[in-house]
Coordinates of C-alpha atoms in Angstrom, one line a residue:
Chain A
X1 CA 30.0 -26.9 33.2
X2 CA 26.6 -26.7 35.3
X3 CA 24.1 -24.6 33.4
X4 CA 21.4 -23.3 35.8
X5 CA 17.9 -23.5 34.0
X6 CA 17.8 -19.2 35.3
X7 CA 20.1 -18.9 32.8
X8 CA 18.7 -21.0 29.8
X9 CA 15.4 -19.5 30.3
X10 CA 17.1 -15.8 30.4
X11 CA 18.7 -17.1 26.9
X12 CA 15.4 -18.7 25.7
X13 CA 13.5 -15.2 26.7
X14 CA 15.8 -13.1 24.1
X15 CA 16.4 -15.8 21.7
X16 CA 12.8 -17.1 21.3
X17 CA 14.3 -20.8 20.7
X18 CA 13.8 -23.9 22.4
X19 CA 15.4 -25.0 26.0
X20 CA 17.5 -27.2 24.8
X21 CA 18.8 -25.2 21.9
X22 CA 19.4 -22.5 24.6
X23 CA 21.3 -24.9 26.9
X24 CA 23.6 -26.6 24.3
X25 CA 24.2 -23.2 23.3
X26 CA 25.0 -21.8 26.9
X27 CA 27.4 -25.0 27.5
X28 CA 29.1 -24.5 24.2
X29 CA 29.7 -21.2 25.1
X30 CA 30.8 -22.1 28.8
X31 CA 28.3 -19.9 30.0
X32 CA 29.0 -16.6 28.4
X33 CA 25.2 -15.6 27.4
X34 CA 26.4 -13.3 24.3
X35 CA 28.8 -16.1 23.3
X36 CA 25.7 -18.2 23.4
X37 CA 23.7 -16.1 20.7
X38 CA 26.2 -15.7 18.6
X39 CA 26.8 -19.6 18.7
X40 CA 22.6 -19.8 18.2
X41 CA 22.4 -17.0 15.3
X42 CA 25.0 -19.3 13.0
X43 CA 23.0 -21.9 13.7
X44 CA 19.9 -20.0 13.3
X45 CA 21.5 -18.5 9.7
X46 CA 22.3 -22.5 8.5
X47 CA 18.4 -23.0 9.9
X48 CA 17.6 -20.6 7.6
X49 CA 19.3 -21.4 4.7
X50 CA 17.6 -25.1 4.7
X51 CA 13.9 -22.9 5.1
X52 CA 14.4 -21.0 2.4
X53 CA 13.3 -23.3 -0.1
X54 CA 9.9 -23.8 1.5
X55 CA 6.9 -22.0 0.8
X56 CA 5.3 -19.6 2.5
X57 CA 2.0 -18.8 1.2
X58 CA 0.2 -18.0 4.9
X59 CA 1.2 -14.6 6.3
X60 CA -0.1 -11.3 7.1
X61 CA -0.8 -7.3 5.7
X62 CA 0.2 -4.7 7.8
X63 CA 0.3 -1.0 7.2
X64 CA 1.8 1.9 9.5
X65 CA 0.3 5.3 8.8
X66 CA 3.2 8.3 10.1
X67 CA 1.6 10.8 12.4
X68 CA 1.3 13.5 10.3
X69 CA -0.6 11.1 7.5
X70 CA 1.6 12.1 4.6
X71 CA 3.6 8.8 4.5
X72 CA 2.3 5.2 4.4
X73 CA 3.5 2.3 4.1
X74 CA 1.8 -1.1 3.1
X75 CA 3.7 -4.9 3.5
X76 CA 3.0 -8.2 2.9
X77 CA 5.3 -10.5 5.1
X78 CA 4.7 -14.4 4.3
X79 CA 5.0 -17.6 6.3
X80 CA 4.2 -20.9 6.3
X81 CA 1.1 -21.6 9.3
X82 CA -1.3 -19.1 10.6
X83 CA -0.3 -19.9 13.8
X84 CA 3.1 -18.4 13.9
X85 CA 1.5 -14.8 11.5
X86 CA -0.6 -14.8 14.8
X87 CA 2.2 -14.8 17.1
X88 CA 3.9 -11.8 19.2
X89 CA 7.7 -11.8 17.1
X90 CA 5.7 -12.1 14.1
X91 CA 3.8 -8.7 14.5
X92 CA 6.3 -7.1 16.2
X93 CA 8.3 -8.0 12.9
X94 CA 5.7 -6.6 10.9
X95 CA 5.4 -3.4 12.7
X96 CA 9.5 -3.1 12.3
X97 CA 9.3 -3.6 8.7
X98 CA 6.4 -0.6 8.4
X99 CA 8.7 1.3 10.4
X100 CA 11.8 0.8 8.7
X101 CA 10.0 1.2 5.4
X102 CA 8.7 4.5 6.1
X103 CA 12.0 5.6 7.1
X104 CA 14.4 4.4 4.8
X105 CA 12.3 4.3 1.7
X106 CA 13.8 1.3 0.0
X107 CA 13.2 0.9 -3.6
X108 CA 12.5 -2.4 -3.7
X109 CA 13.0 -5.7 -1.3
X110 CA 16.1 -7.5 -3.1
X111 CA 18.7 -6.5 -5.8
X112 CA 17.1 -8.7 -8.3
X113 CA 14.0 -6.1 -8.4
X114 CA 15.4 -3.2 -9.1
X115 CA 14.9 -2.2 -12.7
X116 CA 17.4 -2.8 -15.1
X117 CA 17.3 1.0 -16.5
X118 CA 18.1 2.5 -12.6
X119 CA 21.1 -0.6 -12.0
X120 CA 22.2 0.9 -15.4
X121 CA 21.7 4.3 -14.4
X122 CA 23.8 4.1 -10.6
X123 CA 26.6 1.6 -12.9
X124 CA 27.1 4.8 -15.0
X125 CA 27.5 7.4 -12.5
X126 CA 30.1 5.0 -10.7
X127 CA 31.9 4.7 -13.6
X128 CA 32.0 8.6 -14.0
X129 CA 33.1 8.7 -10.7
X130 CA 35.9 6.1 -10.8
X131 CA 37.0 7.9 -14.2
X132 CA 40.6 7.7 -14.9
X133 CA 41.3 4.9 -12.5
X134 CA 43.5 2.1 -14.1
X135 CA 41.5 -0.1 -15.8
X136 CA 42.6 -3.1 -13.8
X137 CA 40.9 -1.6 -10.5
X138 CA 38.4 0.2 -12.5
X139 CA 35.3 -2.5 -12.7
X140 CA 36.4 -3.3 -8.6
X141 CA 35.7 0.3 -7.9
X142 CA 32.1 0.3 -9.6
X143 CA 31.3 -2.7 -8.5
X144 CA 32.3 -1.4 -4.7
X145 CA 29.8 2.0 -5.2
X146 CA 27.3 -0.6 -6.7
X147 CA 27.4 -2.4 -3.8
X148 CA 26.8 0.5 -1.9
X149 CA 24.1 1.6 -3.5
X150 CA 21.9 -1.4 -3.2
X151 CA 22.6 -1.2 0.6
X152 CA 21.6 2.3 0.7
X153 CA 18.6 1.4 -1.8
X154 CA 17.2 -2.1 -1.5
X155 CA 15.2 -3.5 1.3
X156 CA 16.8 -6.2 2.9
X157 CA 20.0 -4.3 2.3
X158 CA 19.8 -1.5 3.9
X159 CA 20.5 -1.1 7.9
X160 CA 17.8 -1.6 10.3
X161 CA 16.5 1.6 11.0
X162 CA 16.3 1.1 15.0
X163 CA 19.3 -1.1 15.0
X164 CA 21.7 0.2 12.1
X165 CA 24.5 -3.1 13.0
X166 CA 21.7 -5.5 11.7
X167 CA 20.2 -5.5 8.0
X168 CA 17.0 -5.9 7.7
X169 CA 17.6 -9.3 6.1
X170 CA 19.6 -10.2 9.0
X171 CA 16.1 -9.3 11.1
X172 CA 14.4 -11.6 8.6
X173 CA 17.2 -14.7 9.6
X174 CA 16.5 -14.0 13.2
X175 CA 12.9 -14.5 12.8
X176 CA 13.4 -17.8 11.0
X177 CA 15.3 -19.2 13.4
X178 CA 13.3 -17.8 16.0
X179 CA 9.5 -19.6 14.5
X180 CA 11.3 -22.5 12.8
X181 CA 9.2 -21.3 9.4
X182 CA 10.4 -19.8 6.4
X183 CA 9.3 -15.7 6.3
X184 CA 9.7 -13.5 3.1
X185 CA 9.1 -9.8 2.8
X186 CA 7.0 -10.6 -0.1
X187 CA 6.5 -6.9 -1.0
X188 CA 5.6 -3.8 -0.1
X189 CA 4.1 0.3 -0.9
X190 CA 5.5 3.2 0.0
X191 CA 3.0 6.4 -0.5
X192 CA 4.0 10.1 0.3
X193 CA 1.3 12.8 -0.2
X194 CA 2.5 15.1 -3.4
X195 CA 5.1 12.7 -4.7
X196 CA 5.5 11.6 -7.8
X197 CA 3.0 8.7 -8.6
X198 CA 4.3 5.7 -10.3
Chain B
X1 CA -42.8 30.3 -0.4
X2 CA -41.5 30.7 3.2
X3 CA -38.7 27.6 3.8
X4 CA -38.0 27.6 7.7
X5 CA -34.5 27.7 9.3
X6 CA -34.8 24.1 10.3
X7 CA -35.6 23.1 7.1
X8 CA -32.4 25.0 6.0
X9 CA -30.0 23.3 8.7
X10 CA -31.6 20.1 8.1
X11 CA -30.6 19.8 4.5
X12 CA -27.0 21.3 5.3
X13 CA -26.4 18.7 7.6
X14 CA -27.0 16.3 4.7
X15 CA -25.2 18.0 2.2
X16 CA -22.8 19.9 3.8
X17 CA -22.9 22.8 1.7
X18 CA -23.3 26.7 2.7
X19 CA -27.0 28.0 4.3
X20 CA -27.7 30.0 1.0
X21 CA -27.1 27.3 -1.3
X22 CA -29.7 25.2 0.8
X23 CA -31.9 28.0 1.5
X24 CA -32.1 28.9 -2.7
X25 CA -32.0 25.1 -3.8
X26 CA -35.6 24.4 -1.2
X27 CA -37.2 27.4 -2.0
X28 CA -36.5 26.2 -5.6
X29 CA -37.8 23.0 -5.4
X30 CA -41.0 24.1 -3.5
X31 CA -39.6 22.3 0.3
X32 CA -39.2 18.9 -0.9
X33 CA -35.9 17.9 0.2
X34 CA -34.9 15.3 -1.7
X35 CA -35.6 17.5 -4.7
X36 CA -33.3 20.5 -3.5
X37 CA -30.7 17.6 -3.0
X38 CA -31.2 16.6 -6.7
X39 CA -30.4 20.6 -7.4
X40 CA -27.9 20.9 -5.3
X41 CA -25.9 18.0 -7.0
X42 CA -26.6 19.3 -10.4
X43 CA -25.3 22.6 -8.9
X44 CA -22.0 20.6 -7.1
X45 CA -21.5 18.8 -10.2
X46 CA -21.1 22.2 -12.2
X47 CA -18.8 23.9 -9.7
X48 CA -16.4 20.0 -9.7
X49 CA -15.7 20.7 -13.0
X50 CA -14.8 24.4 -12.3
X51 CA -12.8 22.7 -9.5
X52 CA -10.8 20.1 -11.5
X53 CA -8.4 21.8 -12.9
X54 CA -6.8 23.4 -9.6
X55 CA -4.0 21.4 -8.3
X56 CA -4.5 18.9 -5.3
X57 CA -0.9 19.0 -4.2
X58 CA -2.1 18.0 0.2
X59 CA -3.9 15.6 1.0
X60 CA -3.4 12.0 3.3
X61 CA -2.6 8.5 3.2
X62 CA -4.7 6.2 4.6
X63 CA -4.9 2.6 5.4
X64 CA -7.2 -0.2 6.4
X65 CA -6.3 -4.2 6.9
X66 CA -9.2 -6.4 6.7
X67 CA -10.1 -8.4 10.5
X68 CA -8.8 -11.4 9.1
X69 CA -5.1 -9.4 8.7
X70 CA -4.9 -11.2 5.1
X71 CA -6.5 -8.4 3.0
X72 CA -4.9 -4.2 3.2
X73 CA -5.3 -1.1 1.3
X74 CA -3.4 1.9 1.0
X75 CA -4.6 5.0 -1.0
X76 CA -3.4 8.6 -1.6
X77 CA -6.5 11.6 -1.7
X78 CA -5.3 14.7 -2.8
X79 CA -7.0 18.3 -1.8
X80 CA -5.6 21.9 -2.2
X81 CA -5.3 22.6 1.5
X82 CA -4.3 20.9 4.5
X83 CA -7.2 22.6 6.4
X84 CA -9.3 20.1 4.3
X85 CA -7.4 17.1 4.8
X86 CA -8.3 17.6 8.3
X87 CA -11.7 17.9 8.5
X88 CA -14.0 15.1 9.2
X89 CA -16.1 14.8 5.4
X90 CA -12.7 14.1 4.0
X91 CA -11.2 11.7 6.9
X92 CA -15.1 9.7 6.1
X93 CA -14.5 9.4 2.6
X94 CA -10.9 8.0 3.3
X95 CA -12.0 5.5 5.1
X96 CA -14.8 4.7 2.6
X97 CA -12.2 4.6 -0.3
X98 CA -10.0 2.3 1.8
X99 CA -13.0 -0.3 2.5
X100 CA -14.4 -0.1 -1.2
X101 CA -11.3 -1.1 -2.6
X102 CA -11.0 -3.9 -0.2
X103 CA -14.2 -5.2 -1.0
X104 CA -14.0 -4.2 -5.0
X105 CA -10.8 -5.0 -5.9
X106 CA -10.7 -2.7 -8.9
X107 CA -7.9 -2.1 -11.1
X108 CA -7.1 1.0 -11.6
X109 CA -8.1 4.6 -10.2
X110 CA -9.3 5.8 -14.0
X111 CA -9.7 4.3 -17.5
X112 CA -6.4 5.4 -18.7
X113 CA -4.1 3.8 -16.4
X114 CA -5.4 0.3 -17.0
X115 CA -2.7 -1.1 -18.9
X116 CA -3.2 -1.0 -22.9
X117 CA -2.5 -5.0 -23.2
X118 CA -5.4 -5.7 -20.8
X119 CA -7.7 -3.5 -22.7
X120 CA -6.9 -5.0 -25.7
X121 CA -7.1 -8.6 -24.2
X122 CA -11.1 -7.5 -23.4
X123 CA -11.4 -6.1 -26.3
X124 CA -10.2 -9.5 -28.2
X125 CA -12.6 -11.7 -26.1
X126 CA -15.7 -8.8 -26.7
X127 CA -15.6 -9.1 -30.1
X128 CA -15.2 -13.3 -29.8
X129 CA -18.5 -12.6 -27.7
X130 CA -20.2 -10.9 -30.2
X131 CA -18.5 -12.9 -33.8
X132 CA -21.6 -13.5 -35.9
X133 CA -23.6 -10.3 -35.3
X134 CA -24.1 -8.1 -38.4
X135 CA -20.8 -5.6 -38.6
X136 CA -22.7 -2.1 -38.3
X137 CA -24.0 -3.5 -34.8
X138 CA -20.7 -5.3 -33.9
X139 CA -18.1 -2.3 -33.0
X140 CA -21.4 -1.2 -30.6
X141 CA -21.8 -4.2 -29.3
X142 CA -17.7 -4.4 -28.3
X143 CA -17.8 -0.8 -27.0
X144 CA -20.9 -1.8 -25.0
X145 CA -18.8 -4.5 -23.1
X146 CA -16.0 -3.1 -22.8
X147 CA -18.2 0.0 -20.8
X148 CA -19.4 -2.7 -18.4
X149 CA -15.9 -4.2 -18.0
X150 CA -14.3 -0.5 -17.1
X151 CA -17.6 -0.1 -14.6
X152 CA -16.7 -3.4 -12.8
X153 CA -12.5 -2.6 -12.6
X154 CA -11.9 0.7 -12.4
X155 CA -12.2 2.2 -9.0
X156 CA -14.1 6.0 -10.1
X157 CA -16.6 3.7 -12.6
X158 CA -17.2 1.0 -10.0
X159 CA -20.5 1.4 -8.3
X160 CA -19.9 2.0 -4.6
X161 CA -19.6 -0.4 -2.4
X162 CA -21.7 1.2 0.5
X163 CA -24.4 2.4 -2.0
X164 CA -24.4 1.1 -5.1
X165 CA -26.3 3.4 -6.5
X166 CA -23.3 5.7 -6.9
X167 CA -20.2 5.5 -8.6
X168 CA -17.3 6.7 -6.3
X169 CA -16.6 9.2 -9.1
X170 CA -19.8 10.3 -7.9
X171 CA -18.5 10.7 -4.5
X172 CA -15.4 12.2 -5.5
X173 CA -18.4 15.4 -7.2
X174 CA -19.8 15.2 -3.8
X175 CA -17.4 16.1 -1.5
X176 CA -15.7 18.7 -3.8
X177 CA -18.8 20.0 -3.7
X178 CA -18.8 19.8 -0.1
X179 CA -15.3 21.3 0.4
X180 CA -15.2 23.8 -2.4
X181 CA -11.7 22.0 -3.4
X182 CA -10.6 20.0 -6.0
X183 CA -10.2 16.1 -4.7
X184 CA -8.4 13.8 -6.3
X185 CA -7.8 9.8 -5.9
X186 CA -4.5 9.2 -6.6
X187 CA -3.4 5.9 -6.2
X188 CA -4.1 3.0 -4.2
X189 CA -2.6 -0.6 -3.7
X190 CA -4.1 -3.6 -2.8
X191 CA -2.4 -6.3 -1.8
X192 CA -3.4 -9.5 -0.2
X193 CA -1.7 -12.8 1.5
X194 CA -1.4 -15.5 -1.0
X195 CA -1.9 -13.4 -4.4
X196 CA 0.7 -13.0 -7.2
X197 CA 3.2 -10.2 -6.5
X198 CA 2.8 -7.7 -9.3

């Protein structure tokens, strides 16, 4: 099937990848543009998985400040060249992450960083909850509510605030795929005028 | 002796305090301005202390990301009414927070929230500093270097960045003084591309 270069371009425009990715893509797909991205995101997500391992010690700080200057939020969002933490996706990324931040007040970026005592804490109150459940379904059930709770609770868990069908780890795949670099949300601060300070 | 109305407005302008309080402090010091300053700090000094034990439960976040995008600061100021988080004197001192701890790195807002393992790791190379001097000098000398080590980390010791002549405890005094409300620093973070994540 004859792809025209409209289309690739179109594809290439809200992917961010290369021509030829986008065209392979578009023929694989047999011209069907969402078919296309969902054909580029799985390879975007096995791009991603080989990135991973590289470091990413370039990168940017960005902060968003909310209208009323009661809540702000602080990140540092790593990558491996200056050139791509200069480029559009990159800050647009950044300015997502404020946003979603701000919003959704995670706890912390991944599972690994929540503290122990609050893991114990929510593993308690599910068990509680699950109370009286055979035993054989018993550790399924709190582990299911754990789940839940680190994607209500940890960063790159939770639903993207301006596009709830996407995680905001999912966003962080995207953007690898889309600069060919590995990116980590390497951490962030949340600040809220009269909270608790930690 | 007579102290004209200019005189008056010109030294509320640079102090920000009430007509009265100007008006007493340069017929006090006989006209010479910088005197009258001198009394009115004594005088703002006494009434911060009055003021420190109010709550600060408004205040603002504020943010600033060094040109470069690889250094960014987020602190919380707390004051007892919103009316003050507004005004300018407290949005300048925000700002001048934001750059000092960009530029000073300290580590901690006051003495007490350094953590007890890095006091005691200072302390330990202190004393290695001073080994040989006679012991009734020795725990002097220690205390003597640990003083200098709080006055380069921690952010109300640390002389200010913008006039070094001050500590920004000493602008804390200041503009309670100014405002009549009690101002506190509450937290900050610092992060910047590159560093350990804490």
């Amino acid at each position: 099937m004859a792809i025209s270069t409209e289309d690739v371009l179109k594809l290439r425009q809200r992917t961010g990848l290369g021509m030829m990715d986008c065209k392979r893509a578009l023929e694989e797909a047999a011209g069907d543009a969402e078919k296309a991205i969902e054909i580029l995101r799985k390879k975007g997500l096995a791009t991603a998985q080989k990135k991973a391992t590289r470091t990413a010690a370039e990168g940017r700080i960005h902060s968003y400040i909310h209208h009323n200057g009661r809540v702000g939020v602080l990140v540092e969002v790593n990558c491996e060249t200056d050139f791509v933490a200069k480029n559009e996706q990159f800050q647009t990324f950044l300015n997502d992450v404020c946003l979603h931040v701000c919003a959704a007040s995670p706890i912390a970026v991944r599972r690994e960083q929540v503290p122990q005592t609050i893991v114990e804490r929510e593993r308690r109150i599910a068990r509680e909850q699950a109370a009286g459940k055979p035993e054989k379904v018993l550790e399924k059930i709190v582990e299911g509510k754990l789940a839940k709770w680190f994607a209500d609770n940890v960063l790159l868990e939770q639903p993207f605030v301006k596009d709830p069908d996407r995680t905001v780890g999912d966003l962080v795949t995207d953007l690898i795929a889309r600069t060919g670099e590995n990116i980590v949300i390497q951490r962030f601060a949340r600040f809220e005028v009269g909270e608790e300070s930690d």
